[in-house]
Amino acid sequence: MKIDVRSLLNELIHSMENDVSRTQSVNSRWFLQLMIYELERLAFLDEENTQHKMIALFMGGIIYALNQDDQECQYPIRLYPAETVANMRRDLSWGMLHGRVNELEYMTAIGEEALRNLPHAFNGELFKRQTRLTDSGPGEAVFPGLKDRADKVDLLMKFCIANSGNLNVPTIDRNHFNSEEYDKAAQKYQMLAEFRQKHKASFHGGWFGSFFSRTNLPAYDNMQTILSHAKKTTFFGFKNRTFQTLREMSVINEQGEVIKPGFN
């Protein structure tokens, strides 16, 4: 059974329009409305990469709104992937402070980071979590409409994993997610995510680590780019950090040949 991606995205977006929870802060609602207006504008465009932009903004806008709620209301449970927001705050805070990155760009960047860290950064279970306005009050979902459509959120998430190299594919085939082909795509996606985390950790801390994270990590969006960079040497002729990370993951041998199935 094939499902139109734009139609699915549209349903998820509009499930939030009149579905305001008492747990949402004023800031959160403002950012969500800004996100919805921009998504409606993008929906009328027929430009290359539009669907990818819409998915990233949708995910990033929701995560950022949840972050705003958490800061203002100090919820007893964490309702969003904090690391995703922290990564973007570190990388883009200077641009936000000096007016070089606006709110929509910031939300989109958070969404792009989420797309590199699925499924934990964005999935249906996030919207089933409930919080309370008071210690004795009833639990409430922040986005009741998305809670009721958690299975469709997961469908979008699986689509993003299976098509991580091209999020502009127009349709989703439900049957595809029960196939060996999807399992291979998911395995490759997870290896990419693992590589980025290990590579990032090796440069964590200090001004050099911050500089590296901002300028290089987002470029590692496919296997070919990573393997190509691993062949390069440092200024002094040594194996670079990409090569070393792939060796630690047992992806390549000392000669730089791929030895791990699926990583090619």
Tab-separated table of C-alpha atoms in Angstrom:
chain	number	residue	atom	x	y	z
A	1	MET	CA	0.000	0.000	0.000
A	2	LYS	CA	1.487	3.326	-1.089
A	3	ILE	CA	0.949	6.566	0.820
A	4	ASP	CA	1.631	10.072	-0.451
A	5	VAL	CA	4.309	11.653	1.755
A	6	ARG	CA	3.000	15.206	1.355
A	7	SER	CA	-0.509	14.101	2.346
A	8	LEU	CA	0.852	12.326	5.426
A	9	LEU	CA	2.912	15.359	6.390
A	10	ASN	CA	-0.065	17.655	5.834
A	11	GLU	CA	-2.248	15.534	8.135
A	12	LEU	CA	0.359	15.610	10.905
A	13	ILE	CA	0.877	19.360	10.552
A	14	HIS	CA	-2.803	20.260	10.650
A	15	SER	CA	-3.473	17.938	13.582
A	16	MET	CA	-1.706	20.589	15.690
A	17	GLU	CA	-3.479	23.730	14.470
A	18	ASN	CA	-6.483	23.651	16.797
A	19	ASP	CA	-5.128	21.067	19.178
A	20	VAL	CA	-3.732	23.252	21.937
A	21	SER	CA	-2.837	21.562	25.190
A	22	ARG	CA	-2.884	23.457	28.484
A	23	THR	CA	0.683	22.321	28.980
A	24	GLN	CA	1.984	24.421	26.072
A	25	SER	CA	3.702	27.704	26.891
A	26	VAL	CA	3.029	30.967	25.052
A	27	ASN	CA	6.491	30.838	23.463
A	28	SER	CA	5.881	27.297	22.287
A	29	ARG	CA	2.600	28.224	20.607
A	30	TRP	CA	4.204	31.190	18.877
A	31	PHE	CA	7.005	29.088	17.396
A	32	LEU	CA	4.563	26.374	16.334
A	33	GLN	CA	2.372	28.907	14.537
A	34	LEU	CA	5.427	30.331	12.791
A	35	MET	CA	6.384	26.805	11.738
A	36	ILE	CA	2.891	26.004	10.426
A	37	TYR	CA	2.715	29.220	8.365
A	38	GLU	CA	6.073	28.444	6.773
A	39	LEU	CA	5.117	24.825	6.078
A	40	GLU	CA	1.915	25.992	4.383
A	41	ARG	CA	3.987	28.355	2.238
A	42	LEU	CA	6.444	25.616	1.303
A	43	ALA	CA	3.587	23.260	0.392
A	44	PHE	CA	2.741	25.464	-2.601
A	45	LEU	CA	6.293	25.478	-3.938
A	46	ASP	CA	7.464	23.079	-6.595
A	47	GLU	CA	11.170	23.458	-5.970
A	48	GLU	CA	13.846	20.834	-5.625
A	49	ASN	CA	14.296	19.592	-2.057
A	50	THR	CA	11.041	21.190	-0.816
A	51	GLN	CA	9.748	18.006	0.801
A	52	HIS	CA	13.058	17.504	2.610
A	53	LYS	CA	12.870	21.071	3.948
A	54	MET	CA	9.298	20.530	5.124
A	55	ILE	CA	10.155	17.345	7.003
A	56	ALA	CA	13.179	18.961	8.678
A	57	LEU	CA	11.183	22.052	9.693
A	58	PHE	CA	8.299	19.926	10.986
A	59	MET	CA	10.561	17.818	13.196
A	60	GLY	CA	12.731	20.730	14.301
A	61	GLY	CA	9.799	23.031	15.027
A	62	ILE	CA	8.143	20.497	17.306
A	63	ILE	CA	11.382	19.668	19.133
A	64	TYR	CA	12.157	23.367	19.617
A	65	ALA	CA	8.619	24.037	20.890
A	66	LEU	CA	8.983	21.224	23.424
A	67	ASN	CA	12.314	22.727	24.455
A	68	GLN	CA	10.599	26.091	25.048
A	69	ASP	CA	7.931	24.395	27.170
A	70	ASP	CA	10.569	22.630	29.223
A	71	GLN	CA	12.507	25.832	29.900
A	72	GLU	CA	9.409	27.788	30.913
A	73	CYS	CA	7.451	25.125	32.799
A	74	GLN	CA	10.250	22.925	34.191
A	75	TYR	CA	8.397	19.689	33.513
A	76	PRO	CA	9.272	16.711	35.726
A	77	ILE	CA	10.029	14.566	32.657
A	78	ARG	CA	11.982	15.382	29.534
A	79	LEU	CA	9.594	15.560	26.589
A	80	TYR	CA	12.125	16.094	23.825
A	81	PRO	CA	15.589	14.863	22.705
A	82	ALA	CA	17.705	17.343	24.666
A	83	GLU	CA	20.987	16.438	22.959
A	84	THR	CA	19.574	17.393	19.554
A	85	VAL	CA	18.754	20.915	20.763
A	86	ALA	CA	22.027	21.234	22.679
A	87	ASN	CA	24.047	20.381	19.570
A	88	MET	CA	22.341	23.066	17.511
A	89	ARG	CA	22.452	25.640	20.302
A	90	ARG	CA	26.215	25.210	20.486
A	91	ASP	CA	26.657	25.370	16.722
A	92	LEU	CA	24.216	28.190	15.896
A	93	SER	CA	23.961	30.352	19.037
A	94	TRP	CA	26.490	32.870	17.684
A	95	GLY	CA	24.493	33.285	14.484
A	96	MET	CA	21.221	33.660	16.423
A	97	LEU	CA	22.777	36.270	18.713
A	98	HIS	CA	23.993	38.371	15.774
A	99	GLY	CA	20.857	37.995	13.678
A	100	ARG	CA	22.465	35.784	11.041
A	101	VAL	CA	20.240	32.788	11.777
A	102	ASN	CA	16.486	33.345	12.157
A	103	GLU	CA	14.003	31.191	14.055
A	104	LEU	CA	12.908	29.203	11.002
A	105	GLU	CA	16.513	28.425	10.070
A	106	TYR	CA	17.214	27.418	13.667
A	107	MET	CA	14.222	25.075	13.772
A	108	THR	CA	15.185	23.583	10.416
A	109	ALA	CA	18.740	22.991	11.659
A	110	ILE	CA	17.357	21.176	14.715
A	111	GLY	CA	15.260	19.064	12.353
A	112	GLU	CA	18.293	18.211	10.237
A	113	GLU	CA	20.108	17.117	13.393
A	114	ALA	CA	17.099	14.980	14.337
A	115	LEU	CA	17.134	13.397	10.875
A	116	ARG	CA	20.714	12.303	11.541
A	117	ASN	CA	19.718	10.687	14.843
A	118	LEU	CA	16.555	8.696	14.229
A	119	PRO	CA	14.662	6.946	15.668
A	120	HIS	CA	15.345	8.258	19.193
A	121	ALA	CA	15.319	11.948	18.170
A	122	PHE	CA	11.809	11.811	16.693
A	123	ASN	CA	9.273	9.009	16.981
A	124	GLY	CA	5.677	8.287	17.919
A	125	GLU	CA	6.541	7.421	21.518
A	126	LEU	CA	7.605	11.041	22.181
A	127	PHE	CA	4.000	12.133	21.769
A	128	LYS	CA	2.567	9.478	24.060
A	129	ARG	CA	4.467	10.885	27.020
A	130	GLN	CA	2.367	12.908	29.433
A	131	THR	CA	3.154	15.629	31.912
A	132	ARG	CA	1.215	17.419	34.642
A	133	LEU	CA	0.504	21.065	35.309
A	134	THR	CA	0.416	20.258	39.030
A	135	ASP	CA	1.782	17.360	41.056
A	136	SER	CA	-1.705	16.029	41.699
A	137	GLY	CA	-3.248	16.921	38.345
A	138	PRO	CA	-4.060	14.500	35.532
A	139	GLY	CA	-1.435	13.679	32.935
A	140	GLU	CA	-1.752	15.403	29.566
A	141	ALA	CA	-0.078	14.897	26.212
A	142	VAL	CA	1.455	18.088	24.828
A	143	PHE	CA	0.242	17.279	21.300
A	144	PRO	CA	-2.959	15.202	21.617
A	145	GLY	CA	-3.399	15.133	17.837
A	146	LEU	CA	0.052	13.669	17.289
A	147	LYS	CA	-0.447	11.244	20.175
A	148	ASP	CA	-3.495	9.883	18.346
A	149	ARG	CA	-1.392	9.622	15.175
A	150	ALA	CA	1.737	8.138	16.760
A	151	ASP	CA	1.681	5.301	14.222
A	152	LYS	CA	1.781	7.844	11.387
A	153	VAL	CA	4.651	9.707	13.050
A	154	ASP	CA	6.524	6.391	13.102
A	155	LEU	CA	5.639	5.860	9.447
A	156	LEU	CA	7.242	9.206	8.568
A	157	MET	CA	10.265	8.349	10.721
A	158	LYS	CA	10.761	5.001	8.967
A	159	PHE	CA	10.434	6.723	5.599
A	160	CYS	CA	13.239	9.105	6.601
A	161	ILE	CA	15.487	6.218	7.631
A	162	ALA	CA	14.803	4.213	4.470
A	163	ASN	CA	15.303	7.237	2.195
A	164	SER	CA	17.929	9.165	4.148
A	165	GLY	CA	19.784	9.929	0.924
A	166	ASN	CA	16.702	11.428	-0.751
A	167	LEU	CA	13.768	12.652	1.340
A	168	ASN	CA	11.988	13.968	-1.743
A	169	VAL	CA	10.693	10.523	-2.764
A	170	PRO	CA	6.930	11.165	-3.202
A	171	THR	CA	5.424	7.987	-1.762
A	172	ILE	CA	5.792	5.537	1.110
A	173	ASP	CA	5.237	1.838	0.554
A	174	ARG	CA	4.115	0.291	3.856
A	175	ASN	CA	5.135	-3.167	2.650
A	176	HIS	CA	8.689	-1.927	2.158
A	177	PHE	CA	9.176	-1.667	5.933
A	178	ASN	CA	8.782	-5.413	6.332
A	179	SER	CA	11.374	-6.229	3.684
A	180	GLU	CA	15.035	-7.181	3.699
A	181	GLU	CA	15.727	-4.046	1.670
A	182	TYR	CA	14.444	-1.830	4.502
A	183	ASP	CA	16.458	-3.774	7.080
A	184	LYS	CA	19.613	-3.101	5.060
A	185	ALA	CA	18.754	0.588	4.696
A	186	ALA	CA	18.115	0.859	8.448
A	187	GLN	CA	21.407	-0.904	9.204
A	188	LYS	CA	23.298	1.475	6.937
A	189	TYR	CA	21.567	4.466	8.531
A	190	GLN	CA	22.488	3.289	12.035
A	191	MET	CA	26.117	2.795	11.028
A	192	LEU	CA	26.199	6.347	9.696
A	193	ALA	CA	24.746	7.656	12.955
A	194	GLU	CA	27.257	5.629	14.979
A	195	PHE	CA	30.132	6.966	12.880
A	196	ARG	CA	29.067	10.584	13.384
A	197	GLN	CA	28.763	10.117	17.148
A	198	LYS	CA	32.188	8.477	17.469
A	199	HIS	CA	33.800	10.992	15.153
A	200	LYS	CA	32.252	13.858	17.077
A	201	ALA	CA	33.291	12.443	20.454
A	202	SER	CA	36.906	12.241	19.329
A	203	PHE	CA	36.927	16.002	18.756
A	204	HIS	CA	34.768	16.934	21.741
A	205	GLY	CA	35.766	19.933	23.820
A	206	GLY	CA	37.886	23.015	23.231
A	207	TRP	CA	37.737	25.566	20.471
A	208	PHE	CA	39.064	23.104	17.890
A	209	GLY	CA	36.350	20.566	18.661
A	210	SER	CA	33.656	23.212	18.384
A	211	PHE	CA	35.090	24.446	15.098
A	212	PHE	CA	35.241	20.913	13.703
A	213	SER	CA	31.668	20.095	14.687
A	214	ARG	CA	30.291	23.171	12.977
A	215	THR	CA	32.175	22.842	9.735
A	216	ASN	CA	32.639	19.167	8.992
A	217	LEU	CA	30.225	16.746	10.660
A	218	PRO	CA	27.056	17.764	8.781
A	219	ALA	CA	28.870	17.001	5.525
A	220	TYR	CA	29.100	13.306	6.435
A	221	ASP	CA	25.677	12.468	5.049
A	222	ASN	CA	26.541	9.341	3.079
A	223	MET	CA	28.954	6.420	2.990
A	224	GLN	CA	30.747	7.613	-0.128
A	225	THR	CA	31.684	10.949	1.456
A	226	ILE	CA	33.025	9.248	4.576
A	227	LEU	CA	35.055	6.629	2.716
A	228	SER	CA	36.427	9.252	0.350
A	229	HIS	CA	37.583	11.437	3.238
A	230	ALA	CA	39.187	8.447	4.978
A	231	LYS	CA	41.619	8.131	2.058
A	232	LYS	CA	43.056	11.577	2.717
A	233	THR	CA	46.011	12.118	5.026
A	234	THR	CA	46.807	14.878	7.494
A	235	PHE	CA	49.224	17.720	6.793
A	236	PHE	CA	52.015	15.576	8.238
A	237	GLY	CA	51.082	12.512	6.186
A	238	PHE	CA	49.328	10.539	8.928
A	239	LYS	CA	45.993	8.717	8.701
A	240	ASN	CA	43.195	11.147	9.502
A	241	ARG	CA	40.523	10.920	12.208
A	242	THR	CA	37.922	9.612	9.752
A	243	PHE	CA	40.185	6.671	8.907
A	244	GLN	CA	40.856	5.994	12.598
A	245	THR	CA	37.140	6.081	13.476
A	246	LEU	CA	36.295	3.628	10.702
A	247	ARG	CA	39.062	1.319	11.909
A	248	GLU	CA	37.675	1.457	15.465
A	249	MET	CA	34.277	0.452	14.067
A	250	SER	CA	35.912	-2.412	12.098
A	251	VAL	CA	34.534	-0.941	8.880
A	252	ILE	CA	37.874	-0.866	7.039
A	253	ASN	CA	41.194	-2.637	7.379
A	254	GLU	CA	44.625	-1.059	7.697
A	255	GLN	CA	44.800	-0.735	3.910
A	256	GLY	CA	41.541	1.246	3.860
A	257	GLU	CA	39.495	-1.549	2.267
A	258	VAL	CA	35.862	-1.939	3.357
A	259	ILE	CA	35.447	-5.143	5.354
A	260	LYS	CA	32.102	-4.536	7.097
A	261	PRO	CA	29.016	-5.677	5.149
A	262	GLY	CA	26.630	-2.871	4.268
A	263	PHE	CA	29.158	-0.042	4.622
A	264	ASN	CA	29.710	0.567	0.927
